Amino acid sequence: MSDGAKPVGLALPLPVLMGLAWLVPGLGHALLGRRLRAAVFFVVITLGFIVGLLLDGELMLPQSGDALSFLAMIGSDPLRSLALIASVGNGLLFFVAHAIGTGQGVVTAPGYEFGNTFLLTAGMMNLLLVLDTHDIATGRKDW
Amino acid sequence: MLDHLSLMVLDAFLVAVFFSFLWKRERRERWLYFWKVFGALVVGAIVLAWVMYPFPRG
């Protein structure tokens, strides 16, 4: 597997590349030829996400029927809005989990808080990968 | 189900692996950084728990 310093791999527009990096953990690095890191990031983030779901963690969502409720939440509950950003940061995993009805969160479950920690950590790590993909694609990071 | 300490160690492991691959390039650097982050998270959490121990609940 290659993981060394290489020029930018696939020539995709930067916003598209960053969007793909957000959708699937590690995909941005894979498209840029950083396959080892891409595989590690994919496994780490997906594993964290799955453990979070198994522990009955909660994927934060805007209030149903009002997508703009997120904007109101920023002022009234900044911590929850940060949690929402971290939840959505999981990309496709977030939408798949939501579509199949998991990640609702069981507040009374013993693993609820830990589940949240795993889910939010996975989302924040994935968002960091988007920034890292940006740095590699623009040449600010040469490996 | 895993106990809280095991879950904390697992979370620390995942975070340490992630950051060692994100920020370090060479294998040796990654190992060193992994142990630093992993150790800091696990030991730090246990120390913090003991520091908080005398405080009353609720």
GROMACS .gro file of C-alpha atoms in nm:
model
  201
    1MET     CA    1   0.000   0.000   0.000
    2SER     CA    2   0.117   0.348  -0.070
    3ASP     CA    3   0.121   0.612   0.198
    4GLY     CA    4   0.418   0.825   0.111
    5ALA     CA    5   0.453   1.176  -0.026
    6LYS     CA    6   0.284   1.190  -0.362
    7PRO     CA    7   0.140   1.454  -0.583
    8VAL     CA    8  -0.235   1.495  -0.574
    9GLY     CA    9  -0.397   1.178  -0.707
   10LEU     CA   10  -0.735   1.205  -0.870
   11ALA     CA   11  -0.808   1.542  -1.024
   12LEU     CA   12  -1.142   1.634  -0.873
   13PRO     CA   13  -1.264   1.983  -0.791
   14LEU     CA   14  -1.176   2.063  -0.432
   15PRO     CA   15  -1.536   2.102  -0.307
   16VAL     CA   16  -1.628   1.766  -0.461
   17LEU     CA   17  -1.325   1.602  -0.304
   18MET     CA   18  -1.408   1.748   0.036
   19GLY     CA   19  -1.770   1.643  -0.002
   20LEU     CA   20  -1.668   1.287  -0.077
   21ALA     CA   21  -1.424   1.295   0.216
   22TRP     CA   22  -1.712   1.393   0.441
   23LEU     CA   23  -1.952   1.132   0.301
   24VAL     CA   24  -1.728   0.829   0.350
   25PRO     CA   25  -1.454   0.833   0.617
   26GLY     CA   26  -1.115   0.801   0.449
   27LEU     CA   27  -1.244   0.836   0.093
   28GLY     CA   28  -1.074   1.173   0.047
   29HIS     CA   29  -0.739   1.024   0.142
   30ALA     CA   30  -0.800   0.720  -0.080
   31LEU     CA   31  -0.872   0.944  -0.379
   32LEU     CA   32  -0.548   1.129  -0.310
   33GLY     CA   33  -0.349   0.806  -0.307
   34ARG     CA   34  -0.306   0.781   0.073
   35ARG     CA   35  -0.445   0.431   0.090
   36LEU     CA   36  -0.299   0.313   0.420
   37ARG     CA   37  -0.423   0.616   0.608
   38ALA     CA   38  -0.755   0.597   0.427
   39ALA     CA   39  -0.804   0.239   0.544
   40VAL     CA   40  -0.705   0.320   0.903
   41PHE     CA   41  -0.934   0.622   0.917
   42PHE     CA   42  -1.224   0.428   0.769
   43VAL     CA   43  -1.188   0.147   1.022
   44VAL     CA   44  -1.140   0.376   1.323
   45ILE     CA   45  -1.433   0.606   1.246
   46THR     CA   46  -1.672   0.332   1.136
   47LEU     CA   47  -1.587   0.121   1.440
   48GLY     CA   48  -1.641   0.415   1.674
   49PHE     CA   49  -1.971   0.492   1.506
   50ILE     CA   50  -2.096   0.133   1.530
   51VAL     CA   51  -1.993   0.105   1.895
   52GLY     CA   52  -2.177   0.430   1.963
   53LEU     CA   53  -2.494   0.292   1.807
   54LEU     CA   54  -2.463  -0.037   1.995
   55LEU     CA   55  -2.440   0.157   2.320
   56ASP     CA   56  -2.771   0.331   2.244
   57GLY     CA   57  -2.609   0.665   2.172
   58GLU     CA   58  -2.804   0.945   2.012
   59LEU     CA   59  -2.749   1.104   1.674
   60MET     CA   60  -2.863   1.462   1.717
   61LEU     CA   61  -3.116   1.586   1.465
   62PRO     CA   62  -3.291   1.913   1.397
   63GLN     CA   63  -3.652   1.903   1.514
   64SER     CA   64  -3.859   1.704   1.271
   65GLY     CA   65  -4.043   1.910   1.015
   66ASP     CA   66  -3.826   2.214   1.073
   67ALA     CA   67  -3.478   2.187   0.932
   68LEU     CA   68  -3.407   2.548   1.024
   69SER     CA   69  -3.458   2.468   1.391
   70PHE     CA   70  -3.082   2.415   1.391
   71LEU     CA   71  -3.035   2.790   1.353
   72ALA     CA   72  -3.257   2.859   1.651
   73MET     CA   73  -3.070   2.596   1.848
   74ILE     CA   74  -2.737   2.777   1.801
   75GLY     CA   75  -2.857   3.064   2.016
   76SER     CA   76  -3.059   2.870   2.269
   77ASP     CA   77  -2.844   2.558   2.312
   78PRO     CA   78  -2.496   2.597   2.165
   79LEU     CA   79  -2.367   2.268   2.306
   80ARG     CA   80  -2.648   2.073   2.142
   81SER     CA   81  -2.588   2.251   1.813
   82LEU     CA   82  -2.222   2.150   1.831
   83ALA     CA   83  -2.335   1.794   1.894
   84LEU     CA   84  -2.558   1.817   1.590
   85ILE     CA   85  -2.264   1.931   1.375
   86ALA     CA   86  -2.056   1.642   1.508
   87SER     CA   87  -2.339   1.397   1.441
   88VAL     CA   88  -2.384   1.511   1.081
   89GLY     CA   89  -2.005   1.503   1.051
   90ASN     CA   90  -2.033   1.126   1.029
   91GLY     CA   91  -2.147   1.169   0.670
   92LEU     CA   92  -2.314   0.875   0.503
   93LEU     CA   93  -2.302   0.673   0.825
   94PHE     CA   94  -2.529   0.932   0.985
   95PHE     CA   95  -2.786   0.918   0.705
   96VAL     CA   96  -2.782   0.539   0.681
   97ALA     CA   97  -2.828   0.505   1.058
   98HIS     CA   98  -3.110   0.758   1.049
   99ALA     CA   99  -3.273   0.585   0.753
  100ILE     CA  100  -3.277   0.246   0.923
  101GLY     CA  101  -3.408   0.393   1.245
  102THR     CA  102  -3.107   0.357   1.472
  103GLY     CA  103  -2.930   0.628   1.667
  104GLN     CA  104  -3.246   0.755   1.833
  105GLY     CA  105  -3.073   0.733   2.170
  106VAL     CA  106  -3.209   0.563   2.480
  107VAL     CA  107  -3.156   0.806   2.766
  108THR     CA  108  -3.219   0.538   3.025
  109ALA     CA  109  -2.969   0.294   2.872
  110PRO     CA  110  -2.650   0.243   3.075
  111GLY     CA  111  -2.434   0.311   2.771
  112TYR     CA  112  -2.616   0.624   2.652
  113GLU     CA  113  -2.351   0.878   2.751
  114PHE     CA  114  -2.066   0.660   2.629
  115GLY     CA  115  -2.257   0.595   2.307
  116ASN     CA  116  -2.289   0.969   2.253
  117THR     CA  117  -1.918   1.009   2.315
  118PHE     CA  118  -1.831   0.749   2.052
  119LEU     CA  119  -2.075   0.893   1.797
  120LEU     CA  120  -1.963   1.252   1.845
  121THR     CA  121  -1.596   1.159   1.851
  122ALA     CA  122  -1.636   0.970   1.522
  123GLY     CA  123  -1.810   1.269   1.364
  124MET     CA  124  -1.549   1.518   1.479
  125MET     CA  125  -1.269   1.295   1.356
  126ASN     CA  126  -1.438   1.269   1.016
  127LEU     CA  127  -1.465   1.648   0.996
  128LEU     CA  128  -1.093   1.672   1.073
  129LEU     CA  129  -1.033   1.435   0.782
  130VAL     CA  130  -1.217   1.675   0.551
  131LEU     CA  131  -0.978   1.952   0.657
  132ASP     CA  132  -0.680   1.720   0.616
  133THR     CA  133  -0.800   1.628   0.267
  134HIS     CA  134  -0.816   1.998   0.187
  135ASP     CA  135  -0.460   2.051   0.309
  136ILE     CA  136  -0.326   1.761   0.105
  137ALA     CA  137  -0.514   1.857  -0.210
  138THR     CA  138  -0.394   2.218  -0.193
  139GLY     CA  139  -0.036   2.118  -0.120
  140ARG     CA  140  -0.023   2.256   0.233
  141LYS     CA  141   0.053   1.905   0.351
  142ASP     CA  142   0.283   1.705   0.129
  143TRP     CA  143   0.224   1.355   0.268
  144MET     CA  144  -2.175  -0.515   2.791
  145LEU     CA  145  -1.839  -0.353   2.841
  146ASP     CA  146  -1.775  -0.170   3.166
  147HIS     CA  147  -1.699   0.200   3.172
  148LEU     CA  148  -1.324   0.158   3.207
  149SER     CA  149  -1.308  -0.073   2.904
  150LEU     CA  150  -1.518   0.167   2.698
  151MET     CA  151  -1.295   0.456   2.800
  152VAL     CA  152  -0.986   0.257   2.701
  153LEU     CA  153  -1.145   0.165   2.367
  154ASP     CA  154  -1.232   0.527   2.296
  155ALA     CA  155  -0.880   0.636   2.390
  156PHE     CA  156  -0.737   0.366   2.162
  157LEU     CA  157  -0.942   0.480   1.862
  158VAL     CA  158  -0.860   0.846   1.918
  159ALA     CA  159  -0.489   0.772   1.965
  160VAL     CA  160  -0.472   0.564   1.646
  161PHE     CA  161  -0.657   0.834   1.455
  162PHE     CA  162  -0.432   1.120   1.562
  163SER     CA  163  -0.110   0.925   1.526
  164PHE     CA  164  -0.197   0.859   1.161
  165LEU     CA  165  -0.331   1.209   1.105
  166TRP     CA  166  -0.038   1.401   1.243
  167LYS     CA  167   0.266   1.175   1.219
  168ARG     CA  168   0.429   1.043   0.906
  169GLU     CA  169   0.690   0.787   1.006
  170ARG     CA  170   0.614   0.458   1.172
  171ARG     CA  171   0.832   0.526   1.476
  172GLU     CA  172   0.684   0.872   1.520
  173ARG     CA  173   0.337   0.723   1.502
  174TRP     CA  174   0.410   0.464   1.767
  175LEU     CA  175   0.555   0.722   2.004
  176TYR     CA  176   0.267   0.959   1.948
  177PHE     CA  177   0.011   0.681   1.986
  178TRP     CA  178   0.144   0.585   2.328
  179LYS     CA  179   0.163   0.947   2.438
  180VAL     CA  180  -0.198   1.022   2.343
  181PHE     CA  181  -0.331   0.689   2.463
  182GLY     CA  182  -0.147   0.718   2.794
  183ALA     CA  183  -0.253   1.077   2.844
  184LEU     CA  184  -0.619   0.996   2.785
  185VAL     CA  185  -0.633   0.685   3.002
  186VAL     CA  186  -0.411   0.803   3.288
  187GLY     CA  187  -0.558   1.153   3.272
  188ALA     CA  188  -0.913   1.021   3.301
  189ILE     CA  189  -0.824   0.802   3.598
  190VAL     CA  190  -0.640   1.085   3.772
  191LEU     CA  191  -0.930   1.320   3.708
  192ALA     CA  192  -1.170   1.062   3.849
  193TRP     CA  193  -0.968   1.041   4.169
  194VAL     CA  194  -0.941   1.418   4.196
  195MET     CA  195  -1.319   1.439   4.169
  196TYR     CA  196  -1.374   1.157   4.415
  197PRO     CA  197  -1.403   1.374   4.733
  198PHE     CA  198  -1.669   1.594   4.578
  199PRO     CA  199  -2.026   1.507   4.671
  200ARG     CA  200  -2.264   1.375   4.408
  201GLY     CA  201  -2.557   1.567   4.277
   0.00000   0.00000   0.00000
